[in-house]
Tab-separated table of C-alpha atoms in Angstrom:
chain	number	residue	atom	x	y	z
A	969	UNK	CA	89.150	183.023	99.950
A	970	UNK	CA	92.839	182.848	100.977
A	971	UNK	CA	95.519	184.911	100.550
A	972	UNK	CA	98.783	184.511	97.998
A	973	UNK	CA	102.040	185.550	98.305
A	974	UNK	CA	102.078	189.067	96.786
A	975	UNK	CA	98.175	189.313	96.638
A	976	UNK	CA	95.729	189.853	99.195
A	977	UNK	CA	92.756	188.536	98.119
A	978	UNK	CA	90.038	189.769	99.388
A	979	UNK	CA	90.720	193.694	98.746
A	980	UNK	CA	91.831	192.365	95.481
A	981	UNK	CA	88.551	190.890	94.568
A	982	UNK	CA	86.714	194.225	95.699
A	983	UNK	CA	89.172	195.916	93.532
A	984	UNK	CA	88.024	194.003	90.230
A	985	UNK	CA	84.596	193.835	90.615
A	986	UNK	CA	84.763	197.645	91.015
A	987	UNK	CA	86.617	198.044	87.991
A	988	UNK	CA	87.348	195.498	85.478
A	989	UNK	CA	83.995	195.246	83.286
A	990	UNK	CA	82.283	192.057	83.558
A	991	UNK	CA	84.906	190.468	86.550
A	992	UNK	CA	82.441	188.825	88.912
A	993	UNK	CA	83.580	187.242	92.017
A	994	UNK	CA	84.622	184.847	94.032
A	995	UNK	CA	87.591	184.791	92.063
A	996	UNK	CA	90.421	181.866	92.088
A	997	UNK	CA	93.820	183.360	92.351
A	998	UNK	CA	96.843	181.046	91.454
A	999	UNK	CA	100.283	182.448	90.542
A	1000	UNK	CA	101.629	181.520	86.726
A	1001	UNK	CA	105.475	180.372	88.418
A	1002	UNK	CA	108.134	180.952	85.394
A	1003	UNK	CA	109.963	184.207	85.597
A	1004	UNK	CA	111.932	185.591	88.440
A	1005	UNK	CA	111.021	189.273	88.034
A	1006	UNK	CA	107.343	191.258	88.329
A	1007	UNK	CA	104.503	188.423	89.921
A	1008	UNK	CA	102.142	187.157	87.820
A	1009	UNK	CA	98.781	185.437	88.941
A	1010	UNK	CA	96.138	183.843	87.329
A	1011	UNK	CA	92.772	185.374	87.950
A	1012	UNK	CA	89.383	183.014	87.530
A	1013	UNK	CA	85.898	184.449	87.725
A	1014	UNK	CA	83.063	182.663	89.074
A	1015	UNK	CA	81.913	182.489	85.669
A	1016	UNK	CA	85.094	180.938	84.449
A	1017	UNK	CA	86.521	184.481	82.433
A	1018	UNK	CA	90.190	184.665	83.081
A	1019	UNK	CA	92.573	187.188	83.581
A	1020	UNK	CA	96.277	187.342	84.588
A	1021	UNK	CA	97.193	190.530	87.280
A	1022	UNK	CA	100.599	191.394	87.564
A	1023	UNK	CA	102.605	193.046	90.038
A	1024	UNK	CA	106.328	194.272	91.535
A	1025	UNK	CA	107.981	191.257	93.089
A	1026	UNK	CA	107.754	191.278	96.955
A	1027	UNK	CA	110.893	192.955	99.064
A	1028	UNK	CA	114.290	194.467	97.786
A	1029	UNK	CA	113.847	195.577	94.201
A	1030	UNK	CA	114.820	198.279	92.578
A	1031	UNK	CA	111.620	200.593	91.276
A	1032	UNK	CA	112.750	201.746	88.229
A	1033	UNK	CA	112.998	198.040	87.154
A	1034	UNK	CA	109.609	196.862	88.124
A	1035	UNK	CA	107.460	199.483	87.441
A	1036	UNK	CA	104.052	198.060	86.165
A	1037	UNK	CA	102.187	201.406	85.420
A	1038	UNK	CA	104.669	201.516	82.113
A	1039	UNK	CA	104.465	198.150	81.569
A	1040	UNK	CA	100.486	198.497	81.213
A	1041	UNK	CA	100.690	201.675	79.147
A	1042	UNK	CA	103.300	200.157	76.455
A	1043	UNK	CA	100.634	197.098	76.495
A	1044	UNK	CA	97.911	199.623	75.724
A	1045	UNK	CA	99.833	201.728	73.052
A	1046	UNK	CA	100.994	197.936	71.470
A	1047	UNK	CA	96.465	197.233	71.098
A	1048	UNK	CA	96.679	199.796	68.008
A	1049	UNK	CA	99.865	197.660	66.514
A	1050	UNK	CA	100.277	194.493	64.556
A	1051	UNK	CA	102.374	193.005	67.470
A	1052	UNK	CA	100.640	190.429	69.573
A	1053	UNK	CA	99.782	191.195	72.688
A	1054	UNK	CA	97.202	190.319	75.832
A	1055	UNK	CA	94.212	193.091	76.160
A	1056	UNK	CA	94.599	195.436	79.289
A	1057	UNK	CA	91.177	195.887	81.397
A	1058	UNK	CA	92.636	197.583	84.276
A	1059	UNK	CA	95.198	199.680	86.447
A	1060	UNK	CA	95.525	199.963	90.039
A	1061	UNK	CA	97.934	202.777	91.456
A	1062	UNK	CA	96.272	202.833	95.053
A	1063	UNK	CA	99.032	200.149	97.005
A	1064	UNK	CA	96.260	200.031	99.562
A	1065	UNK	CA	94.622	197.491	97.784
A	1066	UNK	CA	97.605	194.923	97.441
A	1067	UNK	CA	100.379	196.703	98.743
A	1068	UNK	CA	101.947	198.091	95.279
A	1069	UNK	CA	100.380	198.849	92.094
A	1070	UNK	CA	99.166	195.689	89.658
A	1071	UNK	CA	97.385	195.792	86.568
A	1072	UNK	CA	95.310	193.237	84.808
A	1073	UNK	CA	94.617	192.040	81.261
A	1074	UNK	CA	92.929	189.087	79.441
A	1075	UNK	CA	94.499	185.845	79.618
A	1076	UNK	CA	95.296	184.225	76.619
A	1077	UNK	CA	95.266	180.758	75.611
A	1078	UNK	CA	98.295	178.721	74.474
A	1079	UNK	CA	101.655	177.230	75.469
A	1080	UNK	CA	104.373	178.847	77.297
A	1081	UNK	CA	107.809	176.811	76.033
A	1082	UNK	CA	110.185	176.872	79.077
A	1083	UNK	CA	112.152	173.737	78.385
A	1084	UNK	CA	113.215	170.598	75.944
A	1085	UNK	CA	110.393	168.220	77.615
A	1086	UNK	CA	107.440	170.976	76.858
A	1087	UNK	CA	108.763	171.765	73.362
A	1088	UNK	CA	109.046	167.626	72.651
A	1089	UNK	CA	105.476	167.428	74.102
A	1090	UNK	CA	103.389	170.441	71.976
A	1091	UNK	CA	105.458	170.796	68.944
A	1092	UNK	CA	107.114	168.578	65.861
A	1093	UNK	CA	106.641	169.862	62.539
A	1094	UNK	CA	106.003	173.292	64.223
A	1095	UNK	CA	109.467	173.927	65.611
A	1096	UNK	CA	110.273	175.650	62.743
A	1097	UNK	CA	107.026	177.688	62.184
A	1098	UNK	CA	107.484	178.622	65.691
A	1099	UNK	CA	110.959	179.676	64.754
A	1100	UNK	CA	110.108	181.818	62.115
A	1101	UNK	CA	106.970	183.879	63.724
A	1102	UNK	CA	108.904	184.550	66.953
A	1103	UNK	CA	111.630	186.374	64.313
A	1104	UNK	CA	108.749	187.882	62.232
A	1105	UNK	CA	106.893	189.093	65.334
A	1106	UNK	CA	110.474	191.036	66.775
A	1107	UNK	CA	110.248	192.145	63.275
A	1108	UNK	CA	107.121	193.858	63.964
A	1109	UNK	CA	108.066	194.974	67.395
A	1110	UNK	CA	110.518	197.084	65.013
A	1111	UNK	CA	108.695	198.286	63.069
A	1112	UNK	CA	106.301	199.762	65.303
A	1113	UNK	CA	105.256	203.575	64.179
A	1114	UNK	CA	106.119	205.065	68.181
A	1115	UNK	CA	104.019	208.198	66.816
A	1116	UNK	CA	100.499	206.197	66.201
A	1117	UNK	CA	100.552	203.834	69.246
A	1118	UNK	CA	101.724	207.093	71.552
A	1119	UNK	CA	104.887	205.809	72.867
A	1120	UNK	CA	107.452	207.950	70.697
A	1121	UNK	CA	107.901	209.369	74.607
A	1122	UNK	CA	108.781	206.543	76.158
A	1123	UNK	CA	112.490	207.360	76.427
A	1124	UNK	CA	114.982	208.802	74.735
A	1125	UNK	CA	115.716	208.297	70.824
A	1126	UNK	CA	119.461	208.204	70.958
A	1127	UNK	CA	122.248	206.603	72.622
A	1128	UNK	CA	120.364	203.548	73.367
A	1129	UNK	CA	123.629	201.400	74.310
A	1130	UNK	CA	125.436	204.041	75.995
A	1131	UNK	CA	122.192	204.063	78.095
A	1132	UNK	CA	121.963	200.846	79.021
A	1133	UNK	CA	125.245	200.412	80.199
A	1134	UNK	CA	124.532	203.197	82.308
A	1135	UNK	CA	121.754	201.524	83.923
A	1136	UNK	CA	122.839	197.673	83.993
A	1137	UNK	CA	126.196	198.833	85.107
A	1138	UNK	CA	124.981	201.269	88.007
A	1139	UNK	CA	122.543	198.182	89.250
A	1140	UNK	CA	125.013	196.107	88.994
A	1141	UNK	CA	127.157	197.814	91.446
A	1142	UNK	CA	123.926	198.075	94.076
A	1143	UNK	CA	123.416	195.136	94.298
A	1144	UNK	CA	126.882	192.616	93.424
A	1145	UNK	CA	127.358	189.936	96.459
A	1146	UNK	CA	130.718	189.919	95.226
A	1147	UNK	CA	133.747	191.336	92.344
A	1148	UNK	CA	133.178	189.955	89.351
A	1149	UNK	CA	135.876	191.619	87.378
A	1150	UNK	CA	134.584	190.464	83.958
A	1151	UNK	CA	131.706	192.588	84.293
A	1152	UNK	CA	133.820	195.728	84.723
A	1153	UNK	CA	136.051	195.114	81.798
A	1154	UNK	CA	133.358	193.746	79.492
A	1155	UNK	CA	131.326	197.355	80.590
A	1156	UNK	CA	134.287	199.156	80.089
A	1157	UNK	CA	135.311	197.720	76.201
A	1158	UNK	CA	131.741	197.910	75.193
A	1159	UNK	CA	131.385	201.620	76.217
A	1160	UNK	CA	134.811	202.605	73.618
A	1161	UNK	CA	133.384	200.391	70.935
A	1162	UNK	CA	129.526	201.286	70.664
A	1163	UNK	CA	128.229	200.809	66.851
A	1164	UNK	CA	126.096	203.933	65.608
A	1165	UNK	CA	122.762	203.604	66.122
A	1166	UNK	CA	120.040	204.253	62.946
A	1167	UNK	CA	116.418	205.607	64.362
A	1168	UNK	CA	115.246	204.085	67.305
A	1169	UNK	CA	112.837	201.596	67.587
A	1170	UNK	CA	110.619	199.469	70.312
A	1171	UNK	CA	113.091	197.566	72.097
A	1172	UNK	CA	111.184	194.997	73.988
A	1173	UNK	CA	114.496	194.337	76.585
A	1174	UNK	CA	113.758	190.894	77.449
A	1175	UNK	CA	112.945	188.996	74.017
A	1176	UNK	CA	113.288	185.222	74.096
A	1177	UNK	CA	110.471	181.936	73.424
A	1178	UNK	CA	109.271	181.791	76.960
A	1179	UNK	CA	108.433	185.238	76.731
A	1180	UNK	CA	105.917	184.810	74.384
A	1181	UNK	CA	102.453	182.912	73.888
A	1182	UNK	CA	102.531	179.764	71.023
A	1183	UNK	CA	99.495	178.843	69.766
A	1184	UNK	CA	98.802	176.992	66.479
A	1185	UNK	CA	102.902	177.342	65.745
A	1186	UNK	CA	102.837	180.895	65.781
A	1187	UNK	CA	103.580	183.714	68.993
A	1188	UNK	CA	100.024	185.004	69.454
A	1189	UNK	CA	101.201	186.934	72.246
A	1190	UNK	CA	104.506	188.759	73.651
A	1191	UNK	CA	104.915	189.340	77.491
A	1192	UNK	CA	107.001	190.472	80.213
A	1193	UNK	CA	107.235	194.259	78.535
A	1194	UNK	CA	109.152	195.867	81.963
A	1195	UNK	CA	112.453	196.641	80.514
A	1196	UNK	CA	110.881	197.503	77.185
A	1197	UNK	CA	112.245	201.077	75.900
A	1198	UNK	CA	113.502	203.323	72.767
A	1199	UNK	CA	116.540	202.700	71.284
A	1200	UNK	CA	118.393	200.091	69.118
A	1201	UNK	CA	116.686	196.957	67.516
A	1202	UNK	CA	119.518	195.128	67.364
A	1203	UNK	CA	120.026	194.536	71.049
A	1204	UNK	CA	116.824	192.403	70.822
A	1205	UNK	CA	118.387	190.569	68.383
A	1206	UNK	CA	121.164	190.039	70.385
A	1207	UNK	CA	119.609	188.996	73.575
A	1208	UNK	CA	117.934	186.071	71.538
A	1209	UNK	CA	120.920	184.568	70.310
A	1210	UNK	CA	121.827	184.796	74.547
A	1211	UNK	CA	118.592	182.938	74.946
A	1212	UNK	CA	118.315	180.431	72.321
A	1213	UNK	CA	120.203	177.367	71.797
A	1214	UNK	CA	119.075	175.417	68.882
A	1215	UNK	CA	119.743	172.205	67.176
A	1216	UNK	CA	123.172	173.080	65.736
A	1217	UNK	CA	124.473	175.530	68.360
A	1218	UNK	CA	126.707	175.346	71.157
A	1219	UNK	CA	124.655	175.505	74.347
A	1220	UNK	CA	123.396	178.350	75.769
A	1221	UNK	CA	124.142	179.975	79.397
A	1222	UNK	CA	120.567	180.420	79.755
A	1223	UNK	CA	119.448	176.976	80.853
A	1224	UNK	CA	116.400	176.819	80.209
A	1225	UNK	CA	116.212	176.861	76.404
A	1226	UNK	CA	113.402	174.701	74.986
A	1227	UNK	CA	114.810	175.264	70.819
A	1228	UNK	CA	117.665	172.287	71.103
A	1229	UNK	CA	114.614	169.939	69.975
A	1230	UNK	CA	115.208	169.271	66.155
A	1231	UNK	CA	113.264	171.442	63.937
A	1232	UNK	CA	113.990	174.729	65.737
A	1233	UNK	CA	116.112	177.379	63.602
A	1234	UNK	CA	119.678	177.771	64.933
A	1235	UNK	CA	121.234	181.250	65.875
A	1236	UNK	CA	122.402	181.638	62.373
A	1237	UNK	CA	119.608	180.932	60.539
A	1238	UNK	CA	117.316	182.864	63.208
A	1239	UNK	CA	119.844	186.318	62.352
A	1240	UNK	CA	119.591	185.797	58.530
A	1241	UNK	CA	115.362	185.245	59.001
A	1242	UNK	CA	115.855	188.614	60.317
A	1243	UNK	CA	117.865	190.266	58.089
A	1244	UNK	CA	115.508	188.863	55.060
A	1245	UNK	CA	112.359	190.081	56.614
A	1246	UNK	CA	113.733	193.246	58.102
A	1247	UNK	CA	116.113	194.268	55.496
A	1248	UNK	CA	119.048	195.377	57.996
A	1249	UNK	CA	122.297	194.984	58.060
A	1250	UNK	CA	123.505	192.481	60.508
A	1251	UNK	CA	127.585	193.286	60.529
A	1252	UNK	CA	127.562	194.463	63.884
A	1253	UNK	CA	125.725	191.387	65.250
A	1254	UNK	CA	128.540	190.311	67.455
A	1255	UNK	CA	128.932	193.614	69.712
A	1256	UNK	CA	125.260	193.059	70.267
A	1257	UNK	CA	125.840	189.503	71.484
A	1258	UNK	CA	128.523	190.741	73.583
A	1259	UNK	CA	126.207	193.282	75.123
A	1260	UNK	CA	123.121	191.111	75.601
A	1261	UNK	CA	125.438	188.405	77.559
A	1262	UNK	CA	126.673	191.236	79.996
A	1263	UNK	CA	123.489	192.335	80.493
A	1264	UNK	CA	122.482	189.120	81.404
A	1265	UNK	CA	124.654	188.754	83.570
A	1266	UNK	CA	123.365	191.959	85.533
A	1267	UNK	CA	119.641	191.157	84.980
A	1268	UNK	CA	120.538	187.735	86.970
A	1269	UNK	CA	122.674	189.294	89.610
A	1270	UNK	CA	119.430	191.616	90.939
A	1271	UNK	CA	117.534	188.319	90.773
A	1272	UNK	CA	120.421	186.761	93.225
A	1273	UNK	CA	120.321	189.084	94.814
A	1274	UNK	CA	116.808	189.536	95.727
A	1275	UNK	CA	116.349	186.092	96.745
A	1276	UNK	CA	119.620	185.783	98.985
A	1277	UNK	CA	118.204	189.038	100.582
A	1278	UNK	CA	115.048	186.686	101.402
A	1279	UNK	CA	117.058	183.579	102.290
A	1280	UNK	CA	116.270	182.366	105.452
A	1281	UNK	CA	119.116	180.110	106.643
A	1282	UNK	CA	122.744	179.168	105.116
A	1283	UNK	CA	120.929	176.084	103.359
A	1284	UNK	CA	118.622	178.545	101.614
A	1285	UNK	CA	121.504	180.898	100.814
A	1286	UNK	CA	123.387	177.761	99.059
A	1287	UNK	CA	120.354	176.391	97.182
A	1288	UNK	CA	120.702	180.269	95.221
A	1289	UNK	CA	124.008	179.253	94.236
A	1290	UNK	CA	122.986	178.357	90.166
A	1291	UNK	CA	121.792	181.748	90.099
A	1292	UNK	CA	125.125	182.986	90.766
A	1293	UNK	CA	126.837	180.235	88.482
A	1294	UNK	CA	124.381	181.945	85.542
A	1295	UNK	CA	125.812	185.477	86.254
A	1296	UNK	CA	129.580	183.986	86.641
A	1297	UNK	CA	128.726	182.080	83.107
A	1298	UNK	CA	127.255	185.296	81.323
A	1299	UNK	CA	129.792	187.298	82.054
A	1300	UNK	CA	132.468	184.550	81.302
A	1301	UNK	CA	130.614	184.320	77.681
A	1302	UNK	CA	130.320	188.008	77.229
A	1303	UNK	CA	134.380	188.603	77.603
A	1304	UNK	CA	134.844	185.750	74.908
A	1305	UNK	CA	132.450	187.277	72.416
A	1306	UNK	CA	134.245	190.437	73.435
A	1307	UNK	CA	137.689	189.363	73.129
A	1308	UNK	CA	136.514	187.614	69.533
A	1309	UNK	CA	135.719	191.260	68.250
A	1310	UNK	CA	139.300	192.194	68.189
């Protein structure tokens, strides 16, 4: 039994045959590579069950961002919901055991669609089934009743945007390699022109395809919960169009956009599947787009960051450099959608 990168197998394995029912050991541990934020590893029991643990990412994060206790509890509430979701069996707070929290759930079966080559491979007639349940399930991430899945405490009801800019804004300026002066005007227009926000809602923070779990063209589950708060629905909304790119749309920033493959929905058609099945009004859209491509930008300037912080060498360093072209390029977008308001 060897060791991972962010998991230390051994007191690991004690750990879950302890306390996840059922989890007997040796276990396999293999980490699920895709996101650039908490750790996620695949879990094997001798018996072949699976599970996927997930921790904070290893060296200079900031807390409030990766803090996996939350995560796990909005996973929990989300069990007594319609929205799809993996099955928690466990919570470790002792960082003893793996030197920061983790929890663990059930793994679920399915594809993960990270790029044009997997979508070509696993779907064709199902692009646009796909298309349609990702919108339906955001739907029911909206519609959530906070009060009956115990998360109406979760954070604040108002001010959602106001919030956010708050936060992105005040990580941004930890952690910048750099001036970006985009980012400080974009902050500064969308903080005079915020749109008035109806009740709040789950906002899941982060919502795009590879996010979620595709099985049998439908999301059977939603991950990666660690921004997820209270506040306004449409800033999901708006962080998809960020993330897709479909057949008839420009490209996106965010590279690695599987929905260009023919079939897919494009961002309009996406926005008025939402509308339809949500019934609200969409004529603020834009500002949300605006929003979702600065935040973007900040979410992928902590990532730079992070990783330049670990960077060996001057090589290293340089290799990190598309990281900082997707920051430059978010921000560049999020001034034009701005600057297309007025």
């Amino acid at each position: 039994m060897s060791d991972v990168k962010g998991l230390r197998a051994a007191s690991v394995s004690e750990w879950l045959q302890a306390n996840v029912a059922g989890a007997v050991g040796p276990f396999t541990f293999e980490q699920i590579i895709g996101g650039h934020s908490n750790l996620t590893f695949k879990v094997t029991a001798v018996d072949g069950q699976r599970f996927v643990l997930r921790r904070p990412p290893v060296g200079n994060t900031l807390a409030s961002a990766h803090d996996v206790g939350r995560e796990f509890r909005i996973l929990n509430g989300l069990r007594h919901s319609t929205v799809p979701v993996p099955t928690t069996v466990g919570m470790c707070d002792d960082s003893t055991v793996n030197d920061a929290p983790f929890y663990v759930m059930r793994f679920v079966d399915g594809s993960v669609l990270r790029d044009r080559a997997t979508a070509d491979a696993e779907l064709d007639e199902a692009r646009r089934a796909v298309s349609e349940s990702l919108i339906d399930t955001l739907v029911a991430i909206h519609a959530v009743d906070l009060d009956a899945v115990g998360l109406s405490d979760l954070g604040r009801h108002e001010g959602y945007i106001a919030r956010q800019l708050k936060r992105w804004y005040g990580q941004w300026n930890q952690q910048k390699t750099g001036e970006l002066p985009a980012v400080d005007r974009v902050h500064n227009e969308l903080a005079q022109r915020i749109p008035a926000q109806a009740n709040a809602a789950l906002v899941h923070g982060d919502y795009r395809l590879d996010n979620c779990i595709v099985s049998d063209a439908r999301v059977v589950a939603v991950l990666d919960w660690e921004i997820c708060t209270l506040g306004d629905p449409l800033a999901d909304l708006g962080m998809l169009h960020v993330y897709w790119a479909g057949p008839n749309d420009e490209a996106s920033v965010w590279t690695a956009s599987a929905t260009s493959a023919p079939g897919f929905l494009d961002r309009a058609k996406l926005a008025d599947r939402y509308a339809q099945v949500s019934g609200r009004d969409l004529a603020q859209l834009p500002f949300y787009v605006a929003f979702s491509y600065w935040k973007l930008a900040c979410i992928m300037q902590g990532v730079y960051a992070r990783y330049l912080s670990a960077a060996p060498d001057a090589a290293a360093a340089k290799a990190l450099d598309p990281f900082a072209q997707t920051v430059a390029d978010a921000a560049a977008a999020a001034l034009v959608t701005l600057e297309q308001l007025t």
